[in-house]
């Protein structure tokens, strides 16, 4: 199996895509898997605020598309945090330049982690996105980190990855500090209680990723 590209996105905004990308970056590092990470919230980035090694790119531009997709073999995983409204466009671009054909031919693996919100408009994205991935793996993800409730989920979300809620004070503290989850847990100057909440939560998140074999190479 070739390199693994993981695209985290949704066309709907405000669903916690960057939180998911942050957990995935830590997840691969915890498994000893090399990862290149990209933030498409150009020019300043949001993902990059928590992980300075993340590179900010504009995937609507050919130069930045080349930065991301011409060098996939530099790491085992390429992780891309897609800004709101850009998921469908990105999948269309991958189809146009032949990368989805590469999945069918076994030259690479693409997983789309589709973070949905609690609205009907977000639910309506699921089938359209699943159709657009053309052989790539489509994972629906329900992000409860901030206490989001998902009433009336469609059948297409029945096998979704589920991220549990994180203790509010722990979540707010990590956000304020602008650090990765694993980095916060390892920081001996922080509250052991809040670190305990973060550690237990991250263990559940990693188990959810293990269940769908995101770490399989």
PDB file of N, CA and C in Angstrom, residues 103-164:
ATOM      1  N   UNK A 103      -6.057   5.612  -6.220  1.00  0.00           N
ATOM      2  CA  UNK A 103      -6.646   4.777  -5.162  1.00  0.00           C
ATOM      3  C   UNK A 103      -7.132   3.467  -5.757  1.00  0.00           C
ATOM      4  N   UNK A 104      -7.837   3.563  -6.869  1.00  0.00           N
ATOM      5  CA  UNK A 104      -8.375   2.364  -7.522  1.00  0.00           C
ATOM      6  C   UNK A 104      -7.258   1.417  -7.964  1.00  0.00           C
ATOM      7  N   UNK A 105      -6.114   2.010  -8.335  1.00  0.00           N
ATOM      8  CA  UNK A 105      -4.986   1.214  -8.818  1.00  0.00           C
ATOM      9  C   UNK A 105      -4.080   0.735  -7.683  1.00  0.00           C
ATOM     10  N   UNK A 106      -4.382   1.127  -6.441  1.00  0.00           N
ATOM     11  CA  UNK A 106      -3.606   0.675  -5.295  1.00  0.00           C
ATOM     12  C   UNK A 106      -2.300   1.415  -5.073  1.00  0.00           C
ATOM     13  N   UNK A 107      -2.115   2.566  -5.744  1.00  0.00           N
ATOM     14  CA  UNK A 107      -0.869   3.324  -5.587  1.00  0.00           C
ATOM     15  C   UNK A 107      -0.864   4.195  -4.349  1.00  0.00           C
ATOM     16  N   UNK A 108      -2.008   4.522  -3.813  1.00  0.00           N
ATOM     17  CA  UNK A 108      -2.122   5.304  -2.591  1.00  0.00           C
ATOM     18  C   UNK A 108      -3.477   5.043  -1.966  1.00  0.00           C
ATOM     19  N   UNK A 109      -3.613   5.528  -0.759  1.00  0.00           N
ATOM     20  CA  UNK A 109      -4.858   5.371  -0.013  1.00  0.00           C
ATOM     21  C   UNK A 109      -5.353   6.762   0.359  1.00  0.00           C
ATOM     22  N   UNK A 110      -6.617   7.025   0.160  1.00  0.00           N
ATOM     23  CA  UNK A 110      -7.208   8.298   0.571  1.00  0.00           C
ATOM     24  C   UNK A 110      -8.387   8.017   1.489  1.00  0.00           C
ATOM     25  N   UNK A 111      -8.362   8.641   2.651  1.00  0.00           N
ATOM     26  CA  UNK A 111      -9.485   8.555   3.586  1.00  0.00           C
ATOM     27  C   UNK A 111     -10.051   9.951   3.785  1.00  0.00           C
ATOM     28  N   UNK A 112     -11.341  10.088   3.571  1.00  0.00           N
ATOM     29  CA  UNK A 112     -12.028  11.352   3.814  1.00  0.00           C
ATOM     30  C   UNK A 112     -12.733  11.237   5.152  1.00  0.00           C
ATOM     31  N   UNK A 113     -12.287  12.029   6.126  1.00  0.00           N
ATOM     32  CA  UNK A 113     -12.935  12.077   7.435  1.00  0.00           C
ATOM     33  C   UNK A 113     -13.905  13.258   7.383  1.00  0.00           C
ATOM     34  N   UNK A 114     -15.165  12.930   7.211  1.00  0.00           N
ATOM     35  CA  UNK A 114     -16.213  13.925   6.955  1.00  0.00           C
ATOM     36  C   UNK A 114     -16.882  14.295   8.281  1.00  0.00           C
ATOM     37  N   UNK A 115     -16.540  15.463   8.783  1.00  0.00           N
ATOM     38  CA  UNK A 115     -17.045  15.921  10.087  1.00  0.00           C
ATOM     39  C   UNK A 115     -18.376  16.622   9.858  1.00  0.00           C
ATOM     40  N   UNK A 116     -19.440  16.057  10.376  1.00  0.00           N
ATOM     41  CA  UNK A 116     -20.754  16.655  10.134  1.00  0.00           C
ATOM     42  C   UNK A 116     -21.251  17.391  11.382  1.00  0.00           C
ATOM     43  N   UNK A 117     -22.111  18.366  11.136  1.00  0.00           N
ATOM     44  CA  UNK A 117     -22.732  19.094  12.223  1.00  0.00           C
ATOM     45  C   UNK A 117     -24.077  18.487  12.578  1.00  0.00           C
ATOM     46  N   UNK A 118     -24.834  19.209  13.394  1.00  0.00           N
ATOM     47  CA  UNK A 118     -26.105  18.670  13.888  1.00  0.00           C
ATOM     48  C   UNK A 118     -27.310  19.131  13.071  1.00  0.00           C
ATOM     49  N   UNK A 119     -27.073  19.887  11.988  1.00  0.00           N
ATOM     50  CA  UNK A 119     -28.186  20.419  11.199  1.00  0.00           C
ATOM     51  C   UNK A 119     -28.552  19.483  10.055  1.00  0.00           C
ATOM     52  N   UNK A 120     -29.739  19.645   9.532  1.00  0.00           N
ATOM     53  CA  UNK A 120     -30.171  18.851   8.384  1.00  0.00           C
ATOM     54  C   UNK A 120     -29.290  19.135   7.173  1.00  0.00           C
ATOM     55  N   UNK A 121     -28.872  20.399   7.027  1.00  0.00           N
ATOM     56  CA  UNK A 121     -28.003  20.756   5.897  1.00  0.00           C
ATOM     57  C   UNK A 121     -26.704  19.958   5.940  1.00  0.00           C
ATOM     58  N   UNK A 122     -26.187  19.765   7.140  1.00  0.00           N
ATOM     59  CA  UNK A 122     -24.964  18.979   7.280  1.00  0.00           C
ATOM     60  C   UNK A 122     -25.220  17.504   7.000  1.00  0.00           C
ATOM     61  N   UNK A 123     -26.351  16.984   7.484  1.00  0.00           N
ATOM     62  CA  UNK A 123     -26.713  15.590   7.198  1.00  0.00           C
ATOM     63  C   UNK A 123     -26.830  15.365   5.682  1.00  0.00           C
ATOM     64  N   UNK A 124     -27.344  16.384   4.983  1.00  0.00           N
ATOM     65  CA  UNK A 124     -27.565  16.256   3.549  1.00  0.00           C
ATOM     66  C   UNK A 124     -26.255  16.147   2.762  1.00  0.00           C
ATOM     67  N   UNK A 125     -25.138  16.540   3.390  1.00  0.00           N
ATOM     68  CA  UNK A 125     -23.842  16.439   2.716  1.00  0.00           C
ATOM     69  C   UNK A 125     -23.364  14.993   2.580  1.00  0.00           C
ATOM     70  N   UNK A 126     -23.840  14.111   3.448  1.00  0.00           N
ATOM     71  CA  UNK A 126     -23.217  12.795   3.599  1.00  0.00           C
ATOM     72  C   UNK A 126     -23.246  12.001   2.299  1.00  0.00           C
ATOM     73  N   UNK A 127     -24.414  11.826   1.723  1.00  0.00           N
ATOM     74  CA  UNK A 127     -24.526  10.994   0.523  1.00  0.00           C
ATOM     75  C   UNK A 127     -23.761  11.594  -0.649  1.00  0.00           C
ATOM     76  N   UNK A 128     -23.829  12.931  -0.791  1.00  0.00           N
ATOM     77  CA  UNK A 128     -23.135  13.583  -1.900  1.00  0.00           C
ATOM     78  C   UNK A 128     -21.626  13.422  -1.769  1.00  0.00           C
ATOM     79  N   UNK A 129     -21.123  13.530  -0.543  1.00  0.00           N
ATOM     80  CA  UNK A 129     -19.683  13.385  -0.327  1.00  0.00           C
ATOM     81  C   UNK A 129     -19.244  11.950  -0.547  1.00  0.00           C
ATOM     82  N   UNK A 130     -20.025  11.001  -0.057  1.00  0.00           N
ATOM     83  CA  UNK A 130     -19.703   9.585  -0.253  1.00  0.00           C
ATOM     84  C   UNK A 130     -19.606   9.254  -1.742  1.00  0.00           C
ATOM     85  N   UNK A 131     -20.491   9.837  -2.542  1.00  0.00           N
ATOM     86  CA  UNK A 131     -20.471   9.604  -3.988  1.00  0.00           C
ATOM     87  C   UNK A 131     -19.243  10.229  -4.631  1.00  0.00           C
ATOM     88  N   UNK A 132     -18.810  11.393  -4.100  1.00  0.00           N
ATOM     89  CA  UNK A 132     -17.702  12.143  -4.706  1.00  0.00           C
ATOM     90  C   UNK A 132     -16.340  11.518  -4.447  1.00  0.00           C
ATOM     91  N   UNK A 133     -16.215  10.654  -3.442  1.00  0.00           N
ATOM     92  CA  UNK A 133     -14.889  10.137  -3.110  1.00  0.00           C
ATOM     93  C   UNK A 133     -14.383   9.092  -4.098  1.00  0.00           C
ATOM     94  N   UNK A 134     -15.242   8.486  -4.895  1.00  0.00           N
ATOM     95  CA  UNK A 134     -14.855   7.615  -6.004  1.00  0.00           C
ATOM     96  C   UNK A 134     -13.791   6.574  -5.640  1.00  0.00           C
ATOM     97  N   UNK A 135     -14.066   5.754  -4.666  1.00  0.00           N
ATOM     98  CA  UNK A 135     -13.130   4.685  -4.311  1.00  0.00           C
ATOM     99  C   UNK A 135     -12.312   4.958  -3.081  1.00  0.00           C
ATOM    100  N   UNK A 136     -12.173   6.219  -2.713  1.00  0.00           N
ATOM    101  CA  UNK A 136     -11.530   6.548  -1.443  1.00  0.00           C
ATOM    102  C   UNK A 136     -12.463   6.129  -0.305  1.00  0.00           C
ATOM    103  N   UNK A 137     -11.917   6.013   0.885  1.00  0.00           N
ATOM    104  CA  UNK A 137     -12.730   5.622   2.036  1.00  0.00           C
ATOM    105  C   UNK A 137     -13.398   6.853   2.637  1.00  0.00           C
ATOM    106  N   UNK A 138     -14.688   6.749   2.870  1.00  0.00           N
ATOM    107  CA  UNK A 138     -15.455   7.866   3.430  1.00  0.00           C
ATOM    108  C   UNK A 138     -15.884   7.527   4.849  1.00  0.00           C
ATOM    109  N   UNK A 139     -15.370   8.289   5.806  1.00  0.00           N
ATOM    110  CA  UNK A 139     -15.741   8.108   7.210  1.00  0.00           C
ATOM    111  C   UNK A 139     -16.559   9.312   7.668  1.00  0.00           C
ATOM    112  N   UNK A 140     -17.779   9.089   8.084  1.00  0.00           N
ATOM    113  CA  UNK A 140     -18.555  10.139   8.739  1.00  0.00           C
ATOM    114  C   UNK A 140     -18.081  10.226  10.183  1.00  0.00           C
ATOM    115  N   UNK A 141     -17.907  11.439  10.690  1.00  0.00           N
ATOM    116  CA  UNK A 141     -17.454  11.620  12.074  1.00  0.00           C
ATOM    117  C   UNK A 141     -18.390  12.569  12.816  1.00  0.00           C
ATOM    118  N   UNK A 142     -18.797  12.154  14.005  1.00  0.00           N
ATOM    119  CA  UNK A 142     -19.632  12.970  14.888  1.00  0.00           C
ATOM    120  C   UNK A 142     -18.751  13.505  16.007  1.00  0.00           C
ATOM    121  N   UNK A 143     -18.574  14.812  16.036  1.00  0.00           N
ATOM    122  CA  UNK A 143     -17.673  15.435  16.998  1.00  0.00           C
ATOM    123  C   UNK A 143     -18.468  16.013  18.177  1.00  0.00           C
ATOM    124  N   UNK A 144     -18.432  15.302  19.310  1.00  0.00           N
ATOM    125  CA  UNK A 144     -19.138  15.754  20.510  1.00  0.00           C
ATOM    126  C   UNK A 144     -18.242  16.566  21.442  1.00  0.00           C
ATOM    127  N   UNK A 145     -17.031  16.923  21.017  1.00  0.00           N
ATOM    128  CA  UNK A 145     -16.050  17.559  21.905  1.00  0.00           C
ATOM    129  C   UNK A 145     -16.640  18.717  22.684  1.00  0.00           C
ATOM    130  N   UNK A 146     -17.406  19.562  22.009  1.00  0.00           N
ATOM    131  CA  UNK A 146     -17.992  20.730  22.666  1.00  0.00           C
ATOM    132  C   UNK A 146     -19.437  20.500  23.107  1.00  0.00           C
ATOM    133  N   UNK A 147     -19.834  19.234  23.200  1.00  0.00           N
ATOM    134  CA  UNK A 147     -21.177  18.925  23.679  1.00  0.00           C
ATOM    135  C   UNK A 147     -22.253  18.955  22.621  1.00  0.00           C
ATOM    136  N   UNK A 148     -21.883  18.913  21.355  1.00  0.00           N
ATOM    137  CA  UNK A 148     -22.869  18.917  20.270  1.00  0.00           C
ATOM    138  C   UNK A 148     -23.758  17.678  20.338  1.00  0.00           C
ATOM    139  N   UNK A 149     -25.063  17.868  20.143  1.00  0.00           N
ATOM    140  CA  UNK A 149     -26.026  16.761  20.115  1.00  0.00           C
ATOM    141  C   UNK A 149     -26.428  16.492  18.667  1.00  0.00           C
ATOM    142  N   UNK A 150     -26.619  15.240  18.328  1.00  0.00           N
ATOM    143  CA  UNK A 150     -26.952  14.868  16.952  1.00  0.00           C
ATOM    144  C   UNK A 150     -28.298  14.130  16.938  1.00  0.00           C
ATOM    145  N   UNK A 151     -29.380  14.896  16.894  1.00  0.00           N
ATOM    146  CA  UNK A 151     -30.708  14.305  16.862  1.00  0.00           C
ATOM    147  C   UNK A 151     -31.125  14.056  15.421  1.00  0.00           C
ATOM    148  N   UNK A 152     -31.810  12.936  15.191  1.00  0.00           N
ATOM    149  CA  UNK A 152     -32.343  12.645  13.871  1.00  0.00           C
ATOM    150  C   UNK A 152     -31.309  12.264  12.842  1.00  0.00           C
ATOM    151  N   UNK A 153     -30.257  11.579  13.271  1.00  0.00           N
ATOM    152  CA  UNK A 153     -29.208  11.182  12.340  1.00  0.00           C
ATOM    153  C   UNK A 153     -29.756  10.254  11.256  1.00  0.00           C
ATOM    154  N   UNK A 154     -29.330  10.433  10.016  1.00  0.00           N
ATOM    155  CA  UNK A 154     -29.779   9.537   8.943  1.00  0.00           C
ATOM    156  C   UNK A 154     -29.081   8.188   9.031  1.00  0.00           C
ATOM    157  N   UNK A 155     -29.600   7.221   8.328  1.00  0.00           N
ATOM    158  CA  UNK A 155     -29.016   5.872   8.341  1.00  0.00           C
ATOM    159  C   UNK A 155     -27.588   5.873   7.826  1.00  0.00           C
ATOM    160  N   UNK A 156     -27.238   6.819   6.963  1.00  0.00           N
ATOM    161  CA  UNK A 156     -25.890   6.877   6.391  1.00  0.00           C
ATOM    162  C   UNK A 156     -24.825   7.218   7.428  1.00  0.00           C
ATOM    163  N   UNK A 157     -25.246   7.625   8.628  1.00  0.00           N
ATOM    164  CA  UNK A 157     -24.296   7.961   9.698  1.00  0.00           C
ATOM    165  C   UNK A 157     -24.224   6.874  10.762  1.00  0.00           C
ATOM    166  N   UNK A 158     -24.844   5.714  10.506  1.00  0.00           N
ATOM    167  CA  UNK A 158     -24.935   4.691  11.557  1.00  0.00           C
ATOM    168  C   UNK A 158     -23.579   4.101  11.936  1.00  0.00           C
ATOM    169  N   UNK A 159     -22.597   4.122  11.034  1.00  0.00           N
ATOM    170  CA  UNK A 159     -21.272   3.581  11.338  1.00  0.00           C
ATOM    171  C   UNK A 159     -20.243   4.692  11.577  1.00  0.00           C
ATOM    172  N   UNK A 160     -20.706   5.845  11.974  1.00  0.00           N
ATOM    173  CA  UNK A 160     -19.829   7.002  12.127  1.00  0.00           C
ATOM    174  C   UNK A 160     -18.781   6.810  13.218  1.00  0.00           C
ATOM    175  N   UNK A 161     -17.636   7.456  13.017  1.00  0.00           N
ATOM    176  CA  UNK A 161     -16.655   7.603  14.089  1.00  0.00           C
ATOM    177  C   UNK A 161     -17.248   8.586  15.094  1.00  0.00           C
ATOM    178  N   UNK A 162     -17.199   8.253  16.363  1.00  0.00           N
ATOM    179  CA  UNK A 162     -17.787   9.119  17.389  1.00  0.00           C
ATOM    180  C   UNK A 162     -16.692   9.629  18.317  1.00  0.00           C
ATOM    181  N   UNK A 163     -16.549  10.954  18.378  1.00  0.00           N
ATOM    182  CA  UNK A 163     -15.598  11.598  19.276  1.00  0.00           C
ATOM    183  C   UNK A 163     -16.382  12.101  20.493  1.00  0.00           C
ATOM    184  N   UNK A 164     -16.046  11.641  21.707  1.00  0.00           N
ATOM    185  CA  UNK A 164     -16.837  12.026  22.880  1.00  0.00           C
ATOM    186  C   UNK A 164     -16.583  13.469  23.308  1.00  0.00           C
TER     187      UNK A 164
END
